CSV table of C-alpha atoms in Angstrom, one decimal:
chain,number,residue,atom,x,y,z
A,159,UNK,CA,22.6,-29.9,-12.0
A,160,UNK,CA,24.1,-31.3,-8.4
A,161,UNK,CA,25.7,-27.8,-7.9
A,162,UNK,CA,22.5,-25.9,-8.6
A,163,UNK,CA,21.0,-28.2,-5.9
A,164,UNK,CA,23.7,-27.8,-3.8
A,165,UNK,CA,23.7,-24.0,-3.7
A,166,UNK,CA,20.2,-23.8,-3.5
A,167,UNK,CA,20.3,-26.3,-0.5
A,168,UNK,CA,23.2,-24.2,0.7
A,169,UNK,CA,21.1,-21.1,0.6
A,170,UNK,CA,18.0,-22.3,2.4
A,171,UNK,CA,19.7,-23.9,5.1
A,172,UNK,CA,21.9,-20.7,5.5
A,173,UNK,CA,18.8,-18.2,5.6
A,174,UNK,CA,17.0,-20.9,8.2
A,175,UNK,CA,20.1,-21.1,10.7
A,176,UNK,CA,21.0,-17.3,10.3
A,177,UNK,CA,17.7,-16.6,11.2
A,178,UNK,CA,18.2,-18.1,14.6
A,179,UNK,CA,20.5,-16.0,15.3
A,180,UNK,CA,18.4,-13.2,14.3
A,181,UNK,CA,15.7,-14.1,16.6
A,182,UNK,CA,18.5,-14.1,19.5
A,183,UNK,CA,19.0,-10.2,18.5
A,184,UNK,CA,15.3,-9.4,18.0
A,185,UNK,CA,15.9,-8.9,14.4
A,186,UNK,CA,13.3,-9.6,11.9
A,187,UNK,CA,13.9,-12.8,9.5
A,188,UNK,CA,14.2,-11.0,6.5
A,189,UNK,CA,17.2,-9.1,7.4
A,190,UNK,CA,18.9,-12.5,8.4
A,191,UNK,CA,18.1,-14.2,4.7
A,192,UNK,CA,19.7,-11.2,3.1
A,193,UNK,CA,22.7,-11.4,5.5
A,194,UNK,CA,23.2,-15.1,4.9
A,195,UNK,CA,22.8,-14.2,0.9
A,196,UNK,CA,25.7,-11.8,1.4
A,197,UNK,CA,27.8,-14.5,3.7
A,198,UNK,CA,27.5,-17.2,0.7
A,199,UNK,CA,27.4,-14.6,-2.2
A,200,UNK,CA,30.6,-13.9,-4.3
A,201,UNK,CA,32.1,-11.7,-1.7
A,202,UNK,CA,32.9,-14.0,0.9
A,203,UNK,CA,31.9,-18.0,0.6
A,204,UNK,CA,31.6,-17.4,-3.1
A,205,UNK,CA,34.9,-16.0,-3.5
A,206,UNK,CA,37.1,-19.4,-3.0
A,207,UNK,CA,35.4,-20.5,-6.4
A,208,UNK,CA,34.3,-23.8,-5.3
A,209,UNK,CA,31.3,-24.6,-7.3
A,210,UNK,CA,28.1,-25.4,-5.4
A,211,UNK,CA,29.5,-23.9,-2.4
A,212,UNK,CA,27.8,-20.7,-2.2
A,213,UNK,CA,27.5,-18.4,-5.3
A,214,UNK,CA,30.9,-18.0,-7.2
A,215,UNK,CA,29.7,-14.6,-9.1
A,216,UNK,CA,27.2,-12.1,-9.5
A,217,UNK,CA,26.3,-13.7,-12.9
A,218,UNK,CA,26.0,-17.2,-11.2
A,219,UNK,CA,23.2,-15.6,-8.5
A,220,UNK,CA,21.5,-14.1,-11.9
A,221,UNK,CA,21.1,-17.5,-13.2
A,222,UNK,CA,18.7,-18.4,-10.5
A,223,UNK,CA,16.3,-14.9,-11.6
A,224,UNK,CA,13.7,-17.3,-12.4
A,225,UNK,CA,13.1,-18.1,-8.8
A,226,UNK,CA,13.0,-14.5,-8.1
A,227,UNK,CA,10.6,-13.8,-10.9
A,228,UNK,CA,8.2,-16.4,-8.9
A,229,UNK,CA,8.4,-15.5,-5.6
A,230,UNK,CA,8.0,-11.8,-6.3
A,231,UNK,CA,4.6,-13.1,-8.5
A,232,UNK,CA,3.7,-14.7,-5.5
A,233,UNK,CA,4.5,-11.7,-3.2
A,234,UNK,CA,2.4,-9.8,-5.6
A,235,UNK,CA,-0.6,-12.3,-5.4
A,236,UNK,CA,-0.5,-12.4,-1.4
A,237,UNK,CA,-0.3,-8.3,-1.5
A,238,UNK,CA,-3.2,-8.2,-4.2
A,239,UNK,CA,-5.5,-10.7,-1.5
A,240,UNK,CA,-5.4,-7.6,0.8
A,241,UNK,CA,-7.4,-5.5,-1.4
A,242,UNK,CA,-10.9,-6.9,-0.1
A,243,UNK,CA,-13.9,-4.5,-0.9
A,244,UNK,CA,-15.1,-5.1,2.6
A,245,UNK,CA,-11.7,-3.8,4.0
A,246,UNK,CA,-11.4,-1.0,1.1
A,247,UNK,CA,-14.5,0.5,2.1
A,248,UNK,CA,-12.9,1.9,5.4
A,249,UNK,CA,-9.4,2.3,4.4
A,250,UNK,CA,-9.5,2.8,0.5
A,251,UNK,CA,-10.2,6.5,0.2
A,252,UNK,CA,-6.7,7.2,2.6
A,253,UNK,CA,-4.6,4.2,1.2
A,254,UNK,CA,-5.1,5.7,-2.3
A,255,UNK,CA,-4.5,9.1,-1.1
A,256,UNK,CA,-1.4,8.5,1.2
A,257,UNK,CA,-0.4,6.0,-1.6
A,258,UNK,CA,-0.3,8.1,-4.5
A,259,UNK,CA,0.9,11.7,-2.6
A,260,UNK,CA,3.9,10.0,-0.6
A,261,UNK,CA,5.5,8.9,-3.7
A,262,UNK,CA,4.8,11.8,-5.5
A,263,UNK,CA,6.5,13.8,-2.6
A,264,UNK,CA,9.1,11.7,-2.2
A,265,UNK,CA,10.4,11.3,-6.0
A,266,UNK,CA,9.8,15.6,-5.9
A,267,UNK,CA,12.0,16.0,-2.6
A,268,UNK,CA,14.8,13.6,-3.8
A,269,UNK,CA,14.9,15.1,-7.5
A,270,UNK,CA,15.2,18.5,-5.7
A,271,UNK,CA,18.0,17.7,-3.4
A,272,UNK,CA,19.9,15.3,-6.1
A,273,UNK,CA,19.5,18.5,-8.5
A,274,UNK,CA,21.6,20.6,-5.9
A,275,UNK,CA,24.1,17.6,-5.8
A,276,UNK,CA,24.6,17.7,-9.7
A,277,UNK,CA,24.9,21.8,-9.7
A,278,UNK,CA,27.9,20.6,-6.9
A,279,UNK,CA,29.4,17.9,-8.6
A,280,UNK,CA,27.8,18.3,-12.5
A,281,UNK,CA,30.9,16.0,-14.1
A,282,UNK,CA,30.6,13.2,-11.4
A,283,UNK,CA,26.6,13.5,-11.6
A,284,UNK,CA,24.7,14.2,-14.4
A,285,UNK,CA,21.2,15.7,-14.3
A,286,UNK,CA,19.8,12.6,-16.0
A,287,UNK,CA,21.1,10.5,-13.2
A,288,UNK,CA,19.4,13.0,-10.9
A,289,UNK,CA,15.8,12.7,-12.5
A,290,UNK,CA,16.0,8.7,-12.3
A,291,UNK,CA,17.1,8.6,-8.8
A,292,UNK,CA,14.3,10.6,-8.2
A,293,UNK,CA,11.6,8.4,-9.4
A,294,UNK,CA,13.5,5.2,-8.1
A,295,UNK,CA,13.1,6.8,-4.7
A,296,UNK,CA,9.4,6.2,-4.8
A,297,UNK,CA,9.2,2.2,-5.0
A,298,UNK,CA,9.6,0.7,-1.9
A,299,UNK,CA,9.9,-3.4,-0.9
A,300,UNK,CA,6.3,-5.1,-1.1
A,301,UNK,CA,8.4,-8.7,-0.3
A,302,UNK,CA,10.4,-7.0,2.9
A,303,UNK,CA,7.1,-5.4,4.0
A,304,UNK,CA,5.0,-8.5,3.7
A,305,UNK,CA,7.6,-11.1,5.1
A,306,UNK,CA,7.6,-8.4,8.6
A,307,UNK,CA,3.7,-8.5,8.6
A,308,UNK,CA,3.7,-12.0,8.5
A,309,UNK,CA,6.3,-13.1,10.9
A,310,UNK,CA,5.1,-10.8,13.6
A,311,UNK,CA,1.5,-11.4,12.6
A,312,UNK,CA,1.1,-7.3,12.9
A,313,UNK,CA,-2.6,-6.7,13.3
A,314,UNK,CA,-4.2,-3.1,13.6
A,315,UNK,CA,-4.9,0.1,11.5
A,316,UNK,CA,-1.3,0.8,10.6
A,317,UNK,CA,-0.6,-2.6,8.9
A,318,UNK,CA,-4.6,-2.5,7.1
A,319,UNK,CA,-3.2,0.7,5.5
A,320,UNK,CA,0.0,-0.1,4.9
A,321,UNK,CA,-0.3,-3.2,2.5
A,322,UNK,CA,-2.8,-1.3,0.3
A,323,UNK,CA,-0.3,1.7,0.2
A,324,UNK,CA,2.8,-0.2,-0.4
A,325,UNK,CA,0.8,-2.5,-3.5
A,326,UNK,CA,-0.4,1.3,-4.7
A,327,UNK,CA,2.9,2.6,-4.1
A,328,UNK,CA,4.8,0.5,-6.8
A,329,UNK,CA,2.1,1.2,-9.3
A,330,UNK,CA,2.8,4.9,-9.0
A,331,UNK,CA,6.2,4.3,-8.5
A,332,UNK,CA,6.0,2.5,-12.5
A,333,UNK,CA,4.3,5.8,-13.6
A,334,UNK,CA,6.9,8.0,-12.1
A,335,UNK,CA,9.7,6.1,-13.7
A,336,UNK,CA,8.7,5.8,-17.0
A,337,UNK,CA,8.0,9.6,-17.1
A,338,UNK,CA,11.7,10.2,-15.5
A,339,UNK,CA,12.9,7.8,-17.7
A,340,UNK,CA,11.8,9.6,-21.0
A,341,UNK,CA,12.7,13.1,-19.4
A,342,UNK,CA,16.2,11.8,-19.2
A,343,UNK,CA,16.6,10.1,-22.5
A,344,UNK,CA,15.1,13.3,-23.7
A,345,UNK,CA,17.9,15.4,-21.9
A,346,UNK,CA,20.5,12.9,-23.2
A,347,UNK,CA,19.1,13.0,-26.7
A,348,UNK,CA,18.2,16.9,-27.0
A,349,UNK,CA,14.8,15.7,-28.1
A,350,UNK,CA,11.4,14.8,-26.2
A,351,UNK,CA,9.4,12.2,-26.9
A,352,UNK,CA,6.0,12.2,-25.7
A,353,UNK,CA,5.2,8.8,-26.4
A,354,UNK,CA,7.8,7.5,-24.2
A,355,UNK,CA,7.0,10.1,-21.4
A,356,UNK,CA,3.3,9.7,-21.4
A,357,UNK,CA,2.0,6.9,-23.6
A,358,UNK,CA,4.1,4.0,-22.8
A,359,UNK,CA,4.1,4.2,-19.1
A,360,UNK,CA,-0.2,4.6,-19.0
A,361,UNK,CA,-0.2,1.7,-21.3
A,362,UNK,CA,1.9,-0.6,-19.4
A,363,UNK,CA,-0.1,0.4,-16.2
A,364,UNK,CA,-3.1,-0.4,-18.1
A,365,UNK,CA,-2.5,-3.6,-19.6
A,366,UNK,CA,-1.5,-4.9,-16.8
A,367,UNK,CA,-4.2,-4.2,-14.4
A,368,UNK,CA,-6.5,-5.7,-17.4
A,369,UNK,CA,-3.9,-8.8,-17.9
A,370,UNK,CA,-4.6,-9.4,-13.9
A,371,UNK,CA,-8.2,-9.0,-13.9
A,372,UNK,CA,-8.9,-11.2,-17.0
A,373,UNK,CA,-6.5,-14.0,-15.3
A,374,UNK,CA,-8.4,-13.5,-11.8
A,375,UNK,CA,-11.9,-14.1,-13.6
A,376,UNK,CA,-10.3,-16.9,-14.8
A,377,UNK,CA,-8.7,-18.3,-12.0
A,378,UNK,CA,-11.9,-18.0,-10.0
A,379,UNK,CA,-14.0,-19.7,-12.7
A,380,UNK,CA,-11.1,-22.8,-13.1
A,381,UNK,CA,-10.8,-23.2,-9.3
A,382,UNK,CA,-14.8,-24.0,-8.7
A,383,UNK,CA,-14.1,-27.6,-10.8
A,384,UNK,CA,-12.5,-28.6,-8.2
A,385,UNK,CA,-13.1,-29.5,-4.2
A,386,UNK,CA,-10.0,-31.0,-3.0
A,387,UNK,CA,-7.6,-28.8,-1.2
A,388,UNK,CA,-4.5,-30.0,-2.9
A,389,UNK,CA,-6.0,-29.4,-6.3
A,390,UNK,CA,-7.0,-25.9,-5.7
A,391,UNK,CA,-3.7,-25.3,-4.3
A,392,UNK,CA,-2.0,-26.4,-7.5
A,393,UNK,CA,-4.5,-24.4,-9.8
A,394,UNK,CA,-3.1,-21.4,-7.7
A,395,UNK,CA,0.2,-22.3,-8.2
A,396,UNK,CA,-0.7,-22.8,-12.1
A,397,UNK,CA,-2.1,-19.4,-12.6
A,398,UNK,CA,0.7,-17.6,-10.5
A,399,UNK,CA,3.1,-19.0,-12.9
A,400,UNK,CA,1.2,-18.3,-16.0
A,401,UNK,CA,0.4,-14.7,-15.3
A,402,UNK,CA,4.1,-14.2,-14.2
A,403,UNK,CA,5.4,-15.8,-17.9
A,404,UNK,CA,2.7,-13.6,-20.0
A,405,UNK,CA,3.7,-10.6,-18.2
A,406,UNK,CA,7.1,-10.9,-19.2
A,407,UNK,CA,6.4,-10.4,-22.7
A,408,UNK,CA,7.0,-7.2,-24.4
A,409,UNK,CA,6.8,-6.0,-28.0
A,410,UNK,CA,5.8,-3.2,-30.6
A,411,UNK,CA,3.1,-2.0,-32.1
A,412,UNK,CA,3.4,0.8,-34.5
A,413,UNK,CA,6.4,2.2,-33.2
A,414,UNK,CA,4.7,1.9,-29.3
A,415,UNK,CA,6.7,-0.4,-26.8
A,416,UNK,CA,4.1,-2.7,-25.1
A,417,UNK,CA,5.0,-4.2,-21.9
A,418,UNK,CA,3.3,-5.5,-18.9
A,419,UNK,CA,4.4,-4.9,-15.0
A,420,UNK,CA,4.5,-8.6,-13.4
A,421,UNK,CA,3.8,-7.1,-10.1
A,422,UNK,CA,0.7,-5.3,-10.9
A,423,UNK,CA,-0.4,-8.2,-12.9
A,424,UNK,CA,-0.3,-10.5,-10.0
A,425,UNK,CA,-1.5,-8.1,-7.7
A,426,UNK,CA,-4.5,-7.6,-9.8
A,427,UNK,CA,-4.8,-11.7,-9.9
A,428,UNK,CA,-4.9,-11.7,-6.2
A,429,UNK,CA,-7.4,-8.6,-5.9
A,430,UNK,CA,-9.9,-10.4,-8.5
A,431,UNK,CA,-9.6,-13.5,-6.7
A,432,UNK,CA,-10.2,-12.9,-3.3
A,433,UNK,CA,-13.4,-10.8,-4.0
A,434,UNK,CA,-14.8,-13.5,-6.6
A,435,UNK,CA,-13.8,-16.5,-4.9
A,436,UNK,CA,-15.4,-17.3,-1.3
A,437,UNK,CA,-12.7,-19.6,-0.1
A,438,UNK,CA,-10.1,-17.6,-1.0
A,439,UNK,CA,-8.9,-16.9,2.9
A,440,UNK,CA,-8.5,-20.8,3.5
A,441,UNK,CA,-6.7,-21.1,0.0
A,442,UNK,CA,-4.3,-18.5,0.8
A,443,UNK,CA,-3.6,-19.7,4.3
A,444,UNK,CA,-2.4,-23.0,2.3
A,445,UNK,CA,-0.6,-21.1,-0.3
A,446,UNK,CA,1.4,-19.0,2.3
A,447,UNK,CA,2.7,-22.3,3.9
A,448,UNK,CA,3.8,-23.5,0.6
A,449,UNK,CA,5.7,-20.7,-0.8
A,450,UNK,CA,8.0,-20.1,2.6
A,451,UNK,CA,11.1,-22.3,1.3
A,452,UNK,CA,10.5,-19.8,-1.9
A,453,UNK,CA,10.4,-16.4,-0.1
A,454,UNK,CA,13.6,-17.4,2.1
A,455,UNK,CA,15.4,-18.6,-1.3
A,456,UNK,CA,14.5,-15.1,-2.9
A,457,UNK,CA,15.6,-13.2,0.2
A,458,UNK,CA,19.1,-15.3,0.2
A,459,UNK,CA,19.4,-14.5,-3.5
A,460,UNK,CA,18.8,-10.9,-3.1
A,461,UNK,CA,21.2,-10.6,-0.7
A,462,UNK,CA,23.9,-12.6,-2.8
A,463,UNK,CA,23.3,-10.3,-5.6
A,464,UNK,CA,24.4,-7.1,-4.0
A,465,UNK,CA,27.2,-5.8,-5.3
A,466,UNK,CA,29.4,-4.8,-2.4
A,467,UNK,CA,32.2,-3.4,-4.5
A,468,UNK,CA,29.9,-0.2,-4.7
A,469,UNK,CA,31.3,0.8,-1.3
A,470,UNK,CA,34.6,1.1,-2.8
A,471,UNK,CA,33.5,4.2,-4.4
A,472,UNK,CA,33.6,7.4,-2.1
A,473,UNK,CA,31.5,9.6,-4.7
A,474,UNK,CA,28.7,6.9,-4.9
A,475,UNK,CA,28.8,6.5,-0.9
A,476,UNK,CA,28.3,10.1,-0.1
A,477,UNK,CA,25.8,10.8,-3.0
A,478,UNK,CA,23.9,7.5,-1.9
A,479,UNK,CA,23.7,8.6,1.5
A,480,UNK,CA,22.6,11.9,0.6
A,481,UNK,CA,20.2,9.8,-1.5
A,482,UNK,CA,19.0,7.6,1.5
A,483,UNK,CA,18.4,10.5,4.0
A,484,UNK,CA,16.2,12.5,1.6
A,485,UNK,CA,14.3,9.6,0.7
A,486,UNK,CA,13.4,8.4,4.2
A,487,UNK,CA,12.5,12.2,4.5
A,488,UNK,CA,10.1,12.2,1.8
A,489,UNK,CA,8.5,8.8,2.7
A,490,UNK,CA,7.9,9.7,6.4
A,491,UNK,CA,6.5,13.1,6.0
A,492,UNK,CA,5.0,12.6,2.5
A,493,UNK,CA,3.1,9.9,4.7
A,494,UNK,CA,2.4,12.2,7.5
A,495,UNK,CA,1.1,15.0,5.7
A,496,UNK,CA,-1.1,13.0,3.4
A,497,UNK,CA,-2.5,11.0,6.5
A,498,UNK,CA,-3.3,14.2,8.1
A,499,UNK,CA,-4.8,15.2,5.2
A,500,UNK,CA,-7.3,12.1,4.9
A,501,UNK,CA,-7.8,12.1,9.0
A,502,UNK,CA,-6.3,9.3,9.6
A,503,UNK,CA,-5.5,7.6,13.1
A,504,UNK,CA,-2.6,9.2,15.1
A,505,UNK,CA,-0.5,6.1,14.7
A,506,UNK,CA,-1.0,6.1,11.1
A,507,UNK,CA,0.4,9.1,11.0
A,508,UNK,CA,3.1,8.6,12.9
A,509,UNK,CA,4.3,5.6,11.9
A,510,UNK,CA,3.3,4.5,8.7
A,511,UNK,CA,6.1,6.6,6.9
A,512,UNK,CA,8.7,4.8,8.5
A,513,UNK,CA,7.1,1.1,7.5
A,514,UNK,CA,7.8,2.4,4.0
A,515,UNK,CA,11.4,2.8,4.1
A,516,UNK,CA,12.6,-0.7,2.8
A,517,UNK,CA,13.6,-0.9,-1.0
A,518,UNK,CA,14.4,-3.5,-3.1
A,519,UNK,CA,13.4,-5.5,-6.1
A,520,UNK,CA,11.4,-2.9,-7.9
A,521,UNK,CA,14.1,-0.3,-7.4
A,522,UNK,CA,16.5,-2.8,-8.8
A,523,UNK,CA,14.2,-3.3,-11.5
A,524,UNK,CA,14.3,0.2,-12.5
A,525,UNK,CA,18.1,0.4,-12.4
A,526,UNK,CA,18.2,-2.3,-14.9
A,527,UNK,CA,16.2,-0.7,-17.2
A,528,UNK,CA,18.1,2.6,-16.7
A,529,UNK,CA,21.4,0.7,-17.3
A,530,UNK,CA,20.6,1.3,-21.2
A,531,UNK,CA,21.2,5.3,-21.0
A,532,UNK,CA,24.4,6.4,-22.7
A,533,UNK,CA,27.2,8.3,-20.9
A,534,UNK,CA,27.8,6.3,-18.0
A,535,UNK,CA,24.6,7.2,-16.7
A,536,UNK,CA,23.2,4.1,-16.4
A,537,UNK,CA,26.3,2.5,-14.5
A,538,UNK,CA,25.7,5.7,-11.9
A,539,UNK,CA,22.1,4.5,-11.7
A,540,UNK,CA,23.0,1.4,-11.0
A,541,UNK,CA,25.5,1.8,-8.6
A,542,UNK,CA,24.1,4.0,-6.6
A,543,UNK,CA,20.6,1.9,-6.3
A,544,UNK,CA,22.4,-1.0,-5.4
A,545,UNK,CA,24.2,1.1,-2.4
A,546,UNK,CA,21.3,2.5,-1.1
A,547,UNK,CA,19.3,-1.3,-1.7
A,548,UNK,CA,22.3,-2.8,0.3
A,549,UNK,CA,21.7,-0.2,3.0
A,550,UNK,CA,18.1,-0.6,3.4
A,551,UNK,CA,17.4,-4.0,3.1
A,552,UNK,CA,19.6,-4.5,6.2
A,553,UNK,CA,18.0,-1.4,8.0
A,554,UNK,CA,14.5,-1.2,6.4
A,555,UNK,CA,13.0,-4.6,8.2
A,556,UNK,CA,13.9,-4.1,11.6
A,557,UNK,CA,12.5,-0.4,11.1
A,558,UNK,CA,9.4,-1.6,10.1
A,559,UNK,CA,9.1,-4.2,12.8
A,560,UNK,CA,9.8,-1.1,15.1
A,561,UNK,CA,7.3,0.9,14.0
A,562,UNK,CA,4.5,-1.9,14.1
A,563,UNK,CA,5.5,-2.6,17.5
A,564,UNK,CA,5.4,1.2,18.9
A,565,UNK,CA,2.1,1.6,17.1
A,566,UNK,CA,0.8,-1.5,19.3
A,567,UNK,CA,0.4,-3.8,16.4
A,568,UNK,CA,2.8,-6.8,17.1
A,569,UNK,CA,1.8,-8.9,20.0
A,570,UNK,CA,5.3,-10.7,21.0
A,571,UNK,CA,3.6,-13.0,23.7
A,572,UNK,CA,1.6,-14.5,21.4
A,573,UNK,CA,4.2,-15.6,19.3
A,574,UNK,CA,4.7,-18.9,20.9
A,575,UNK,CA,5.6,-22.0,19.2
A,576,UNK,CA,4.7,-25.7,20.3
A,577,UNK,CA,8.4,-26.5,20.9
A,578,UNK,CA,8.5,-23.2,23.6
A,579,UNK,CA,5.2,-24.8,24.8
A,580,UNK,CA,6.8,-28.2,25.8
A,581,UNK,CA,9.8,-26.5,27.2
A,582,UNK,CA,12.2,-27.0,24.1
A,583,UNK,CA,14.2,-24.2,22.6
A,584,UNK,CA,12.7,-21.2,21.6
A,585,UNK,CA,11.6,-20.7,18.1
């Protein structure tokens, strides 16, 4: 127990202190937390093998997965709170079109590029791996995006469209991945399963939305029995936790695999709550303060979990670079084309695609599921995803910040802390 607490305290301390250094070079705090995770992870400080002094192995990091699950639940809940009907009336159409189009466009573009890579290196890069990586490319990192928006208090047309697009992006990505995963299994087995390709992924989305809806209405009903802010906050935490718990269950009915998406369920929980409950905005402000340490630990753990050994494989690095470049092209031009189609503002067309570059948890989740594939395909997908996430997580938040700043939606002059006002060191 003491080693667990010591590891977590060091992780939190390292993340906070490194964020001070990141401030000096104008990097987002998210990047600092990820770098802190790498520094105290199994390839740096943890390599000394001292329990409690950093994380000694990837398995050691994964033993804290419950924290990551909880953090993703709160992140999804926060993003769901951006789906207010009053706001969706003005941006709903463009967010929906952009969210779906850019995800599908990115998948198709990456699929095409990686199939060509397969034709060049048929032994090193099997066709099923190429198809799955195309679907993985559709996912973004809602956590990193949300943290950048919050840190710099970004406001404007690009930000207003960005968060709903990120939320929808992962829903579409889930369906695309499930279809691609089914196709990959069919190629390996030599037979096509319509059940695995179409029914199960659609069922997962529908059930996740239904679960989030039910929990959202139940949450709003129970919340009204309390008037104390602290008790309402506690109720909020309880419902996010129970939604995460339920959405992690999976089972089979008549040969159909039934599962939920924790991200979609918690997003829907937040969406229903913010539209039904009249004091949701005040409650979310308090919840944001409560979850700050959890989010820091989540990103530090994410950094510690990055397997740096994948950079030793030259083939993985080369194919990974091709994947990263093609995905960036897909996200940028997919967002630009669809934003033009719905006649969005010039800044949305120009900068939205760049803010969609970060990729992490959802993509890693897809890679873990793909790990069950035989013939070494699962390992190839996992290593490629790990390599790309390593690059995206270190560079993506900075690009998101830069894009929002270029769009004029970050007011750096407004970020003045109380210490700055009284002449102390910069925040």
